[in-house]
Backbone as JSON Lines, residues from 0, in Angstrom:
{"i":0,"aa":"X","n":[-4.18,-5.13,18.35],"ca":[-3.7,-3.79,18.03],"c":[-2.2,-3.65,18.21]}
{"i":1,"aa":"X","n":[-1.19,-5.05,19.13],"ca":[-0.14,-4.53,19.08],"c":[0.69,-4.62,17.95]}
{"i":2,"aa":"X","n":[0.26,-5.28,16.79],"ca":[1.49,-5.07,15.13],"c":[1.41,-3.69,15.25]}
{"i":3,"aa":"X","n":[-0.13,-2.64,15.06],"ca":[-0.76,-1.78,14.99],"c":[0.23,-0.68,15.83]}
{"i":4,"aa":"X","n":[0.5,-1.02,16.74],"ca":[0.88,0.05,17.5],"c":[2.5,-0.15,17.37]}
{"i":5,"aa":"X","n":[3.11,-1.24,17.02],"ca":[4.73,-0.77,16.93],"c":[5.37,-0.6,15.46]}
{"i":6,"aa":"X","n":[3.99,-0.69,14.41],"ca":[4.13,-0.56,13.7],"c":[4.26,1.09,13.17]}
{"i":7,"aa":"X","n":[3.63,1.54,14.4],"ca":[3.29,3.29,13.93],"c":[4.22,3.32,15.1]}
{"i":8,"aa":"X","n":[4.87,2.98,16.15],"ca":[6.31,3.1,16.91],"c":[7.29,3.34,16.28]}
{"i":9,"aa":"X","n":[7.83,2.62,15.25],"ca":[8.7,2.24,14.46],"c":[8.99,3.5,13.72]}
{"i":10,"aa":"X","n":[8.12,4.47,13.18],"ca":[8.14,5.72,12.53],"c":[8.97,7.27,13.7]}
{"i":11,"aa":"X","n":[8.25,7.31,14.67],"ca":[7.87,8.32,15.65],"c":[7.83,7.5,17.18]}
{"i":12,"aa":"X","n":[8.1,8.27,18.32],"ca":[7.62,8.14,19.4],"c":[6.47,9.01,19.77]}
{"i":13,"aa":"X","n":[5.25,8.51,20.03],"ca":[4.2,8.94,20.48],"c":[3.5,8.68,21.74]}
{"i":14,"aa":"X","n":[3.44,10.03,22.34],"ca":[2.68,9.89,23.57],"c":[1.54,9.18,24.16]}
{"i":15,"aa":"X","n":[1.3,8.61,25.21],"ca":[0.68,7.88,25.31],"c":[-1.2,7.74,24.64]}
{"i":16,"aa":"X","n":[-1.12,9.12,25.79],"ca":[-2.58,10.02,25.4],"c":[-2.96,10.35,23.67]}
{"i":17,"aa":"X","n":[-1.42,10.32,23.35],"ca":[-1.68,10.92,21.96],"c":[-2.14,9.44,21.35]}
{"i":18,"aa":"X","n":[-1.48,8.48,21.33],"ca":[-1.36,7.13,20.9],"c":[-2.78,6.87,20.86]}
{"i":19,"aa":"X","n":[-3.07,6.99,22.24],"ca":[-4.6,6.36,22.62],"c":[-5.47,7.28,21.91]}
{"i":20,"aa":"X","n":[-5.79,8.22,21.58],"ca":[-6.92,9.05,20.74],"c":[-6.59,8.58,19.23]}
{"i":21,"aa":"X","n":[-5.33,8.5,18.62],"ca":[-5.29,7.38,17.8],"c":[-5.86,6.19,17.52]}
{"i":22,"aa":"X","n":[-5.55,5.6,18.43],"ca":[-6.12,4.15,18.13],"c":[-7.59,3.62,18.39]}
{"i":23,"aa":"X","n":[-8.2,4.91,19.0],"ca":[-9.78,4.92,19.39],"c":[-10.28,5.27,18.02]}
{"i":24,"aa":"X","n":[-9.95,5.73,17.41],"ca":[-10.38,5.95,15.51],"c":[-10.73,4.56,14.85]}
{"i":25,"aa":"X","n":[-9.64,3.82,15.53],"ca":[-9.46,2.61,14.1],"c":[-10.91,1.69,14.52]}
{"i":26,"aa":"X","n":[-11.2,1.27,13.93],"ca":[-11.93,0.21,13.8],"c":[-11.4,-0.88,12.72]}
{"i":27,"aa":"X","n":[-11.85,-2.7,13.22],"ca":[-11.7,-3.48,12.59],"c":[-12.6,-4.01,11.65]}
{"i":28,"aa":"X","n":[-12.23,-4.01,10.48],"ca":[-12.78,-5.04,8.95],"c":[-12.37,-5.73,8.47]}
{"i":29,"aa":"X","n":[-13.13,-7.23,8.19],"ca":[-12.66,-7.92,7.61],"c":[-13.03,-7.66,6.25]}
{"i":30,"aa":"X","n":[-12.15,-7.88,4.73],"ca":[-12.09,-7.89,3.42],"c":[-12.0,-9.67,3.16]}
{"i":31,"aa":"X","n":[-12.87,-9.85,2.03],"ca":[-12.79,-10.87,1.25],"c":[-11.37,-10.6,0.35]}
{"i":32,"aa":"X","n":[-11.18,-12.31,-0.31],"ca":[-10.5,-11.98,-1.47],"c":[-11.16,-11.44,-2.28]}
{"i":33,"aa":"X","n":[-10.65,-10.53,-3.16],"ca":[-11.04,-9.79,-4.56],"c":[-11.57,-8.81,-4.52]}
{"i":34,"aa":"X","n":[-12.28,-8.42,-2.91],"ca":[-12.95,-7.46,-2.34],"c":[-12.15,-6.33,-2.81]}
{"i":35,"aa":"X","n":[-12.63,-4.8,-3.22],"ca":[-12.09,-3.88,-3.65],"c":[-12.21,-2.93,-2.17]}
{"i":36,"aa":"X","n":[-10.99,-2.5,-1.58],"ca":[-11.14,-1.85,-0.73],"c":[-11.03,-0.23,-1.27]}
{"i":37,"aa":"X","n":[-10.59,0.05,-2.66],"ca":[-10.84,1.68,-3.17],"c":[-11.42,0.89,-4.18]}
{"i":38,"aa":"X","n":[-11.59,2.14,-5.05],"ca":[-12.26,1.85,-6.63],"c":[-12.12,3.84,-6.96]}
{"i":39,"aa":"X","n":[-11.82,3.31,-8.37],"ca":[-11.36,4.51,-8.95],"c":[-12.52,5.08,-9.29]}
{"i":40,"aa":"X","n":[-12.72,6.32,-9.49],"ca":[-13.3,7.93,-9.68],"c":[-14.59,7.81,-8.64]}
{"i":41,"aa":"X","n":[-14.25,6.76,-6.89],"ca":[-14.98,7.45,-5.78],"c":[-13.64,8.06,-5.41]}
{"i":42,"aa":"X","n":[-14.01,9.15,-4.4],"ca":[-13.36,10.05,-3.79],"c":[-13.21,9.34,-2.12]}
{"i":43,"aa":"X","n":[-12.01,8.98,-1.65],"ca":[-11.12,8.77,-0.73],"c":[-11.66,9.36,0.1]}
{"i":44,"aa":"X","n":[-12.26,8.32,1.68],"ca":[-12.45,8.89,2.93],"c":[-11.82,7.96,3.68]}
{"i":45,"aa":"X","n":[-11.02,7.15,4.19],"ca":[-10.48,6.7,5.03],"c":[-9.4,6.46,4.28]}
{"i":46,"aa":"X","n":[-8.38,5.66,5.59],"ca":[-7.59,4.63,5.18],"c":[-7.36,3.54,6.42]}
{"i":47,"aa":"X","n":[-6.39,2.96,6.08],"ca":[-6.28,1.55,7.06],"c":[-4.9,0.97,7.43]}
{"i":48,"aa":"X","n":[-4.65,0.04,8.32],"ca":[-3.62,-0.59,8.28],"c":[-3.61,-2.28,7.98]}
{"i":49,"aa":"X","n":[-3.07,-2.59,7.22],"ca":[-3.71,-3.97,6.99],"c":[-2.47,-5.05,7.84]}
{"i":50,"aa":"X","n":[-3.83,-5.42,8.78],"ca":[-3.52,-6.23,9.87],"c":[-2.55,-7.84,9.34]}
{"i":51,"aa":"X","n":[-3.57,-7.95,8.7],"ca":[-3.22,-9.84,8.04],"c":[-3.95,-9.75,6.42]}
{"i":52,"aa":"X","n":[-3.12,-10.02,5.51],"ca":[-3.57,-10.17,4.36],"c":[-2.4,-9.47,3.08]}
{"i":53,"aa":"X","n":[-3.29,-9.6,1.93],"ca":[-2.63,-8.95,0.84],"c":[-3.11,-7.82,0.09]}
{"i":54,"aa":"X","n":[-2.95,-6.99,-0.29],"ca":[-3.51,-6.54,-1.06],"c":[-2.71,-5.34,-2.23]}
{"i":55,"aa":"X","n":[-3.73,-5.21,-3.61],"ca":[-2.98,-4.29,-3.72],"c":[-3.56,-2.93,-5.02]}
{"i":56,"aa":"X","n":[-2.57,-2.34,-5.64],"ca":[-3.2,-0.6,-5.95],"c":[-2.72,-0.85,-7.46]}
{"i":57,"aa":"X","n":[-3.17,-0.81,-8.15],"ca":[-3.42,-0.82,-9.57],"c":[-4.6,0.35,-10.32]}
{"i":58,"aa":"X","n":[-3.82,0.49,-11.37],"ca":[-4.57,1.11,-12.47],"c":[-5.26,0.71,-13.53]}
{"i":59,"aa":"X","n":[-6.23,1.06,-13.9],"ca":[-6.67,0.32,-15.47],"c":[-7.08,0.98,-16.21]}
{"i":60,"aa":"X","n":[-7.14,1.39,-17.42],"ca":[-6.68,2.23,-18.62],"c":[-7.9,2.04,-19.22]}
{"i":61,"aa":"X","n":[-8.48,2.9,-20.13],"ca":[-9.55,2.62,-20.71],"c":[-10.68,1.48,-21.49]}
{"i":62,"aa":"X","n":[-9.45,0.45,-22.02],"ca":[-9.79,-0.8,-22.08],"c":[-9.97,-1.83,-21.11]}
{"i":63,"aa":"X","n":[-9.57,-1.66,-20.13],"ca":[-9.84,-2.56,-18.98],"c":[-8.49,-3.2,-18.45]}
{"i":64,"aa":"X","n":[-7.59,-2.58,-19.15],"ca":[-5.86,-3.24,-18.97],"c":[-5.37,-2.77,-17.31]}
{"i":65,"aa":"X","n":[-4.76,-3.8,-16.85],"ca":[-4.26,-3.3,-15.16],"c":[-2.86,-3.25,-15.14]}
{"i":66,"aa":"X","n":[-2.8,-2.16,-14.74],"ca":[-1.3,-1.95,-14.34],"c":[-1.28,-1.63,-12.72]}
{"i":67,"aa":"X","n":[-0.4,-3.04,-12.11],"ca":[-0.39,-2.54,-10.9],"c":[0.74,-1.71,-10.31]}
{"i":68,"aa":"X","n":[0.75,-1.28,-9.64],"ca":[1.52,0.06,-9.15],"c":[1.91,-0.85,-7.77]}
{"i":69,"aa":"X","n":[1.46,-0.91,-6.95],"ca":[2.2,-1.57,-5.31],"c":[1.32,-3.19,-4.93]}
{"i":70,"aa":"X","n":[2.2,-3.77,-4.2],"ca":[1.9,-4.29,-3.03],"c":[1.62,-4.41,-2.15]}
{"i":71,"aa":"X","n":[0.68,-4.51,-1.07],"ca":[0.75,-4.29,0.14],"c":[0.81,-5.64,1.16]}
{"i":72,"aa":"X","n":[2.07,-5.67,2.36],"ca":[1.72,-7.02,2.95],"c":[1.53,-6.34,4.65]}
{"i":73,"aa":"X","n":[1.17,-7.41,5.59],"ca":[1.7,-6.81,6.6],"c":[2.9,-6.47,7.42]}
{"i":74,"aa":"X","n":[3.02,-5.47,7.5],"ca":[1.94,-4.29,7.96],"c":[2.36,-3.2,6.86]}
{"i":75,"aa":"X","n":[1.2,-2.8,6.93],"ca":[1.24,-1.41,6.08],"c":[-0.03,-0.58,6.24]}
{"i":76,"aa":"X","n":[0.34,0.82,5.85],"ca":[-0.96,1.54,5.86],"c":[-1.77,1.42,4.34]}
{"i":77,"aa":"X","n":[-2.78,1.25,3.99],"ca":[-2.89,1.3,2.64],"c":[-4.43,2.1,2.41]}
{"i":78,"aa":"X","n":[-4.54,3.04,1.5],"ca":[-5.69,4.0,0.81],"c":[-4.95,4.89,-0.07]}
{"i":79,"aa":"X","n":[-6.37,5.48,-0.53],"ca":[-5.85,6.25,-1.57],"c":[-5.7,7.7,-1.5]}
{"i":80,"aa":"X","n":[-4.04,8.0,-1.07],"ca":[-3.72,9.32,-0.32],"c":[-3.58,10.29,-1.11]}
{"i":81,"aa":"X","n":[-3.66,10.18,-2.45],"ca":[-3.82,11.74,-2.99],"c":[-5.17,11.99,-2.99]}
{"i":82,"aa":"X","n":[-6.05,11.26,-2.92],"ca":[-7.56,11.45,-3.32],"c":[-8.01,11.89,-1.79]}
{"i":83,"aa":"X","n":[-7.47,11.67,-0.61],"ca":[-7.45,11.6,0.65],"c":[-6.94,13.33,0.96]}
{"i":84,"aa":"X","n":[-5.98,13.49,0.44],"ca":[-5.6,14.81,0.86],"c":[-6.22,16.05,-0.51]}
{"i":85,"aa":"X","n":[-6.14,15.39,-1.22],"ca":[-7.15,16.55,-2.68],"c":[-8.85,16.82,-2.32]}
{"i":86,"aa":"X","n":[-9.08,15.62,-1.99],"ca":[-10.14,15.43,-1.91],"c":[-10.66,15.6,-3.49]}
{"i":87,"aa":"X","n":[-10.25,14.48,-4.12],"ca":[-11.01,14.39,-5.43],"c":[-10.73,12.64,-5.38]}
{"i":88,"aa":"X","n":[-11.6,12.67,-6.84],"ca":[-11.92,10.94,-7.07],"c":[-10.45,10.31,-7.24]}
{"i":89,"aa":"X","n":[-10.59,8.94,-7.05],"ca":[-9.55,8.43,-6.56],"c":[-8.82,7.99,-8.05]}
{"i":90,"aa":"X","n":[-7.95,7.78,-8.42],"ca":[-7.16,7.36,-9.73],"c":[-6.38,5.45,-9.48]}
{"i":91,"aa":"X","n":[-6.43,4.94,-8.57],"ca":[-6.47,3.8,-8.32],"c":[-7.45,3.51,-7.73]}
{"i":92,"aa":"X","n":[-7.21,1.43,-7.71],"ca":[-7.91,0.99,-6.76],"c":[-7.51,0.09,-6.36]}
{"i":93,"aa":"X","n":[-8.29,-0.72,-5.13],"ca":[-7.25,-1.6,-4.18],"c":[-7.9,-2.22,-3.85]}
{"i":94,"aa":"X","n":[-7.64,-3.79,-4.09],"ca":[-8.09,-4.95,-3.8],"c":[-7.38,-5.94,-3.15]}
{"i":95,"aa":"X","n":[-8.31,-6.69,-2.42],"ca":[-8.01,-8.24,-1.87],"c":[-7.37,-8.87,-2.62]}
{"i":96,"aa":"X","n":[-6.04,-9.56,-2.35],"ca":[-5.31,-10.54,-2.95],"c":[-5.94,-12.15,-1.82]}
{"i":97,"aa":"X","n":[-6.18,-11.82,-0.94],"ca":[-6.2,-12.57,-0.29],"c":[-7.22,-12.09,0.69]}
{"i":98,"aa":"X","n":[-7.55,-12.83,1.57],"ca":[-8.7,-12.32,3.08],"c":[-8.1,-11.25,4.07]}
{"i":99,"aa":"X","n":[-8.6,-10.01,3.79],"ca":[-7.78,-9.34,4.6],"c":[-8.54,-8.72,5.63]}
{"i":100,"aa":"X","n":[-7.72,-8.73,7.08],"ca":[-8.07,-8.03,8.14],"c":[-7.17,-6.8,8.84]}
{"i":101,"aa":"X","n":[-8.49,-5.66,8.64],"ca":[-7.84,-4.06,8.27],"c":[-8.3,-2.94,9.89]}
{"i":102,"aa":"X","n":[-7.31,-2.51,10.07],"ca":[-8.19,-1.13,11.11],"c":[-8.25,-0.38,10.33]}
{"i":103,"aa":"X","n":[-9.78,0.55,10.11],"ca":[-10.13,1.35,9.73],"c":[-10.23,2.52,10.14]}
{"i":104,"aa":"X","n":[-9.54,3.94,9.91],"ca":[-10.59,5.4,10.13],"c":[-10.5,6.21,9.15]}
{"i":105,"aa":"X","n":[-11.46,7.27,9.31],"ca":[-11.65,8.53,8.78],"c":[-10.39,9.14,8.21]}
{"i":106,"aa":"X","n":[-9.77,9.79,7.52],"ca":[-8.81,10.36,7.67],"c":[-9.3,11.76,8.18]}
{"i":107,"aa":"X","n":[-10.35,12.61,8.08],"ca":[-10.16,13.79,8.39],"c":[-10.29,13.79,10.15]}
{"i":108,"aa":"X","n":[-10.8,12.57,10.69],"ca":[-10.79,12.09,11.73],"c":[-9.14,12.03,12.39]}
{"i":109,"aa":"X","n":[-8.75,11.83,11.74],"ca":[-7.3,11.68,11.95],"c":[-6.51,13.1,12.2]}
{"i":110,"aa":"X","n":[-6.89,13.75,11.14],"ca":[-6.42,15.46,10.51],"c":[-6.74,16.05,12.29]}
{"i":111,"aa":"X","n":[-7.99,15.54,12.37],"ca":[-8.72,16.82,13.44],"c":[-8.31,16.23,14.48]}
{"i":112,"aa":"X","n":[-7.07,15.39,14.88],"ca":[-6.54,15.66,15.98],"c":[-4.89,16.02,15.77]}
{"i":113,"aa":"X","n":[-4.5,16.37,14.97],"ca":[-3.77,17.44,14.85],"c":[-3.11,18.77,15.83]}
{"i":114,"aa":"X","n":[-4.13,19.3,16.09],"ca":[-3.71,20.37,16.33],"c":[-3.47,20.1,18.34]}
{"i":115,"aa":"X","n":[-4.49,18.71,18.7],"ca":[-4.34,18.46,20.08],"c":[-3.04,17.82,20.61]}
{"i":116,"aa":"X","n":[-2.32,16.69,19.53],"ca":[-1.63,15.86,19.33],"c":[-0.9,16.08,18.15]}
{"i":117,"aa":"X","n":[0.19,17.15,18.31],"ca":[1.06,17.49,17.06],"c":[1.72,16.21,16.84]}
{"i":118,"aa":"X","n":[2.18,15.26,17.66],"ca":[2.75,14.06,17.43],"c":[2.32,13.14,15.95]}
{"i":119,"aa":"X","n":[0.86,13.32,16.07],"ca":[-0.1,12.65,15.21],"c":[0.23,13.11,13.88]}
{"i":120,"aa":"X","n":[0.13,14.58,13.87],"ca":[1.2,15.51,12.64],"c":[2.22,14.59,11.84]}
{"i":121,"aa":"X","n":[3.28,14.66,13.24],"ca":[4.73,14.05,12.79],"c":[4.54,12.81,11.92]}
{"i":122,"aa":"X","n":[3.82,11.55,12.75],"ca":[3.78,10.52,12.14],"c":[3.19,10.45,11.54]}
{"i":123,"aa":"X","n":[2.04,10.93,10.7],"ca":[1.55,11.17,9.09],"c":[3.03,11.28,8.36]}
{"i":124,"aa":"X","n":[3.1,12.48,8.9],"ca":[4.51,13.07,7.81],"c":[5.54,11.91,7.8]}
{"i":125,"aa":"X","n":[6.02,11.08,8.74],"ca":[6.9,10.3,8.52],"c":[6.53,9.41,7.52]}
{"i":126,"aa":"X","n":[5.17,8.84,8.04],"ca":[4.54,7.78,7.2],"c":[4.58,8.12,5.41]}
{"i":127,"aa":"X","n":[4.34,9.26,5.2],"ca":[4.21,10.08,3.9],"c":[5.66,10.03,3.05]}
{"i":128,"aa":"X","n":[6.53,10.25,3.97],"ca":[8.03,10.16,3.61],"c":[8.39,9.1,3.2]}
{"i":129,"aa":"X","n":[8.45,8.33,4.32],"ca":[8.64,6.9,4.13],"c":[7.91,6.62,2.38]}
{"i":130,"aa":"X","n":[6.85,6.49,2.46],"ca":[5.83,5.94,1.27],"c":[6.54,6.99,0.31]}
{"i":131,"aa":"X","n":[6.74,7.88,0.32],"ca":[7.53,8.59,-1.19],"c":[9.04,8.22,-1.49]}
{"i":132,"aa":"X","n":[10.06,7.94,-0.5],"ca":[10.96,7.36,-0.94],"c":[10.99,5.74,-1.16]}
{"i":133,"aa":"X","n":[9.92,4.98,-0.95],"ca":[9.76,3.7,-1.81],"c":[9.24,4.24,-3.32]}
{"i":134,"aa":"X","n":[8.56,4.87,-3.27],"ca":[7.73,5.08,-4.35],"c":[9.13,5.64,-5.32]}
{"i":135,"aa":"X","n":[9.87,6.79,-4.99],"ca":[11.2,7.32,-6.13],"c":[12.17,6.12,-6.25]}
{"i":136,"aa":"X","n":[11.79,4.78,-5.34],"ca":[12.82,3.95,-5.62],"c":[12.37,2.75,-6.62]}
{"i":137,"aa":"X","n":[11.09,2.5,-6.76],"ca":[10.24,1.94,-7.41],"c":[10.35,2.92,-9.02]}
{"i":138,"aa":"X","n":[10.07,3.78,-9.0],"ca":[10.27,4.92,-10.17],"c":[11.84,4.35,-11.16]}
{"i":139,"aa":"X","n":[12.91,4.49,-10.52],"ca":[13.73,4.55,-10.68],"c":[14.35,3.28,-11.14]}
{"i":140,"aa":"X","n":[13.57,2.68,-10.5],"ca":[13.7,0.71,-10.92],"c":[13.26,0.91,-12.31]}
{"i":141,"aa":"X","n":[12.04,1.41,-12.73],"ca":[11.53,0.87,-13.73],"c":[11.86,1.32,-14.95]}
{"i":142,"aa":"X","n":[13.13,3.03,-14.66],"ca":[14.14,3.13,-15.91],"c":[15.24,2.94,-15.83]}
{"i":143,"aa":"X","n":[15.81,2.36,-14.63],"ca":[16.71,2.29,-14.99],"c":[17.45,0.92,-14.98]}
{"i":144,"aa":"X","n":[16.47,0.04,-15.07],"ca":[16.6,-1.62,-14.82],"c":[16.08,-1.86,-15.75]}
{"i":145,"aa":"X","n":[16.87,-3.53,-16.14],"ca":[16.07,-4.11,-17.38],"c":[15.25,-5.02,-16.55]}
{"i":146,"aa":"X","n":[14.57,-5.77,-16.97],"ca":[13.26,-6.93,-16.56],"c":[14.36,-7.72,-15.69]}
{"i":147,"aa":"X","n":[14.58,-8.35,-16.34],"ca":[15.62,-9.38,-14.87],"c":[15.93,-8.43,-13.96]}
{"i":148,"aa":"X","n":[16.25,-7.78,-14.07],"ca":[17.1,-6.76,-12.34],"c":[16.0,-6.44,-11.64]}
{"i":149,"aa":"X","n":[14.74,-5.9,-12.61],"ca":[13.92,-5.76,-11.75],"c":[12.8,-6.89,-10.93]}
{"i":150,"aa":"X","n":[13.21,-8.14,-11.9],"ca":[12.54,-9.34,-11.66],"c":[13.54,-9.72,-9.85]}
{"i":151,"aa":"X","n":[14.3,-9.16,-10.01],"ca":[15.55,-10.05,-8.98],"c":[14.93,-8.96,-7.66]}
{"i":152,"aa":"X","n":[15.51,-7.32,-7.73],"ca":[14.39,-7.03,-7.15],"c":[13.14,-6.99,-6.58]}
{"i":153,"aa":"X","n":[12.38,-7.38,-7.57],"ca":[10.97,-7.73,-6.72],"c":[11.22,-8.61,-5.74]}
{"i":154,"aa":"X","n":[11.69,-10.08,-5.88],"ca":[11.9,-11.25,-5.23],"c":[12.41,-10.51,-3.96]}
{"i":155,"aa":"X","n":[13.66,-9.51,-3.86],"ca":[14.2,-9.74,-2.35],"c":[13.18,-8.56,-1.55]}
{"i":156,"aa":"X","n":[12.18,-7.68,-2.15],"ca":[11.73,-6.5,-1.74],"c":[10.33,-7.54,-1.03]}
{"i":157,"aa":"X","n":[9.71,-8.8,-1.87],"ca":[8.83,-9.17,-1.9],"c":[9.11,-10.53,-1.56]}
{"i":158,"aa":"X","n":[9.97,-11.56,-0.62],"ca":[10.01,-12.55,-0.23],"c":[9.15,-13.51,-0.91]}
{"i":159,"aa":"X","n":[8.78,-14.39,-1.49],"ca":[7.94,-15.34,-1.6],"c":[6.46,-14.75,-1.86]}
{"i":160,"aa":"X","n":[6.32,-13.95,-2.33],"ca":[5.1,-13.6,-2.55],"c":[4.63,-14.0,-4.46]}
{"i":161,"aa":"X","n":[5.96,-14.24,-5.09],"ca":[5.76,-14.82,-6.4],"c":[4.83,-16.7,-6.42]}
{"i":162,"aa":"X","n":[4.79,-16.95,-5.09],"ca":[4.08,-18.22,-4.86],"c":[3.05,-17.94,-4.31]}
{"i":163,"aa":"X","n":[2.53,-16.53,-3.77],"ca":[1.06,-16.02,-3.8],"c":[0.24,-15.83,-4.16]}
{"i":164,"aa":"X","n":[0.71,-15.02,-5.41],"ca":[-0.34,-14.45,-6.33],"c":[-0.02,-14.93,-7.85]}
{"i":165,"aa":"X","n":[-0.85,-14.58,-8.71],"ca":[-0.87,-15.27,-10.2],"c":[0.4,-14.83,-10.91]}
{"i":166,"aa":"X","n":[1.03,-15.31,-11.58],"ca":[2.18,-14.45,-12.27],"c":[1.8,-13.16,-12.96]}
{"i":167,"aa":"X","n":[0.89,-13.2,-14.11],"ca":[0.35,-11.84,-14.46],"c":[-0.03,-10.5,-13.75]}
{"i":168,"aa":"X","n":[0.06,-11.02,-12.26],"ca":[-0.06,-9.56,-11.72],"c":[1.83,-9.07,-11.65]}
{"i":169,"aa":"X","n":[2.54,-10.18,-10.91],"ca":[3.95,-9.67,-11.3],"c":[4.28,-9.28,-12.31]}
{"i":170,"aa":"X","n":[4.1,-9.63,-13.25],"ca":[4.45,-9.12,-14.82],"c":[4.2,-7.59,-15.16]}
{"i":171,"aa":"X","n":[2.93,-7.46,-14.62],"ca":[2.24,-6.48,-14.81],"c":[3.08,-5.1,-14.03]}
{"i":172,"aa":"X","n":[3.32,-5.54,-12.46],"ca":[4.01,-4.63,-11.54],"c":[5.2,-4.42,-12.4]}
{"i":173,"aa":"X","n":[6.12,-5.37,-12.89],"ca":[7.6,-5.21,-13.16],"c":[7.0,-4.3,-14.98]}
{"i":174,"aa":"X","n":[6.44,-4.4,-15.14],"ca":[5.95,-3.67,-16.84],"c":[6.17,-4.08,-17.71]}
{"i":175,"aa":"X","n":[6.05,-6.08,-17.51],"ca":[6.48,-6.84,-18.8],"c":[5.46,-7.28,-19.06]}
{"i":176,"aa":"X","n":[5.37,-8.16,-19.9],"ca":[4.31,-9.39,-20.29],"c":[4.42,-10.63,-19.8]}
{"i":177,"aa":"X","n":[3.12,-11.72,-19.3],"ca":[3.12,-12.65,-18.53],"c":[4.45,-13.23,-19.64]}
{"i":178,"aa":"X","n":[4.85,-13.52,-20.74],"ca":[5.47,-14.01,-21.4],"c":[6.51,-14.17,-20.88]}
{"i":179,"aa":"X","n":[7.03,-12.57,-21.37],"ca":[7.84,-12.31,-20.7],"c":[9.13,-12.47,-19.65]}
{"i":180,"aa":"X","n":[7.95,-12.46,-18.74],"ca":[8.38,-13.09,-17.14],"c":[8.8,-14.44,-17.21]}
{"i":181,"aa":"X","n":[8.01,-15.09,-18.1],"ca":[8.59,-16.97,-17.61],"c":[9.88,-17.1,-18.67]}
{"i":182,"aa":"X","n":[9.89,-16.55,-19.94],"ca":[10.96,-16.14,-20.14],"c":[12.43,-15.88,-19.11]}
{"i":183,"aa":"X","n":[12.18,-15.22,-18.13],"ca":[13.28,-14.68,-17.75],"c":[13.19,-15.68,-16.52]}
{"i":184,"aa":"X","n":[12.44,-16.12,-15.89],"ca":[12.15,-17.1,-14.94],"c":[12.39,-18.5,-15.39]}
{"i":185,"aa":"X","n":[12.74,-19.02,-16.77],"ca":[13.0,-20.39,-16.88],"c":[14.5,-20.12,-17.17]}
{"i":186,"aa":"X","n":[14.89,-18.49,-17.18],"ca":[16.85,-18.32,-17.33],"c":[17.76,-18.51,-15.99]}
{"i":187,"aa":"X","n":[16.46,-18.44,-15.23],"ca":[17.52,-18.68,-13.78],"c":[17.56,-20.45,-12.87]}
């Protein structure tokens, strides 16, 4: 639990007591590769922090086409938070890139200590922040960069993770074609 705990340090300082009713929520799961930890149009009841592994949040369009939207490595929190706070079906989904090991809870489990542990408040909200200014910076990549900048990007945002996973999911994140990509990958 300690990535777990300086990982949610790192946001907020939280009280001890508060910390500890926190971390009595989580529970541990292990995920296979390929394992889908969301799936689109169920409706969002937890989320997690993913301990060791990969994973990640993609869309797919009526034909079956994926567009992935994020990454996730460790550490991170990862579920599906609009479907989490709407409480409606989820519009992504999120899978195993790799074997992943996750703490799990409730989110409304989470909510309902709130009002004992305003701290718990804060660091949602930070966490939320945080995750929206990657997200307007990710946005912003994808008009206002051509494929190489954003190819160069990925690499320093994403260390070595282009020797992880298949190229077509990169392609897919940056909004090119597997083509594409080796294209611009046999220019450097």
């Amino acid at each position: 639990m300690q990535p777990f705990v300086s990982y949610l340090q790192s946001f907020t300082s939280i009280p001890e007591q508060s910390l500890q009713a926190l971390l009595d929520l989580f529970k541990p799961v292990h995920l296979v590769k390929n394992e889908y930890y969301a799936t689109h149009g169920k409706r969002a009841v937890k989320l997690a922090f993913l301990d060791k592994g990969l994973m990640r949040a993609f869309y797919e369009n009526s034909e079956g086409e994926e567009f992935n939207k994020l990454f996730f490595r460790t550490p991170a929190i990862v579920g599906a938070y609009s479907s989490l706070i709407t409480k409606t079906p989820m519009i992504i989904n999120l899978q195993c890139l790799t074997d992943c090991e996750i703490l799990e809870a409730t989110f409304e489990d989470i909510v309902a200590l709130y009002d004992d542990h305003p701290r718990i408040e804060r660091l949602n909200r930070k966490i939320a922040e945080d995750f929206f200014v990657e997200k307007e910076k990710r946005e912003m990549s994808l008009v206002m960069n051509d494929a190489s900048e954003r190819y160069e990007l990925f690499k320093k945002e994403f260390p070595g993770l282009e020797n992880d996973i298949p190229q077509y999911h990169i392609a897919s994140y940056l909004g090119i074609t597997p083509t594409q990509l080796s294209r611009i990958r046999a220019k450097r």
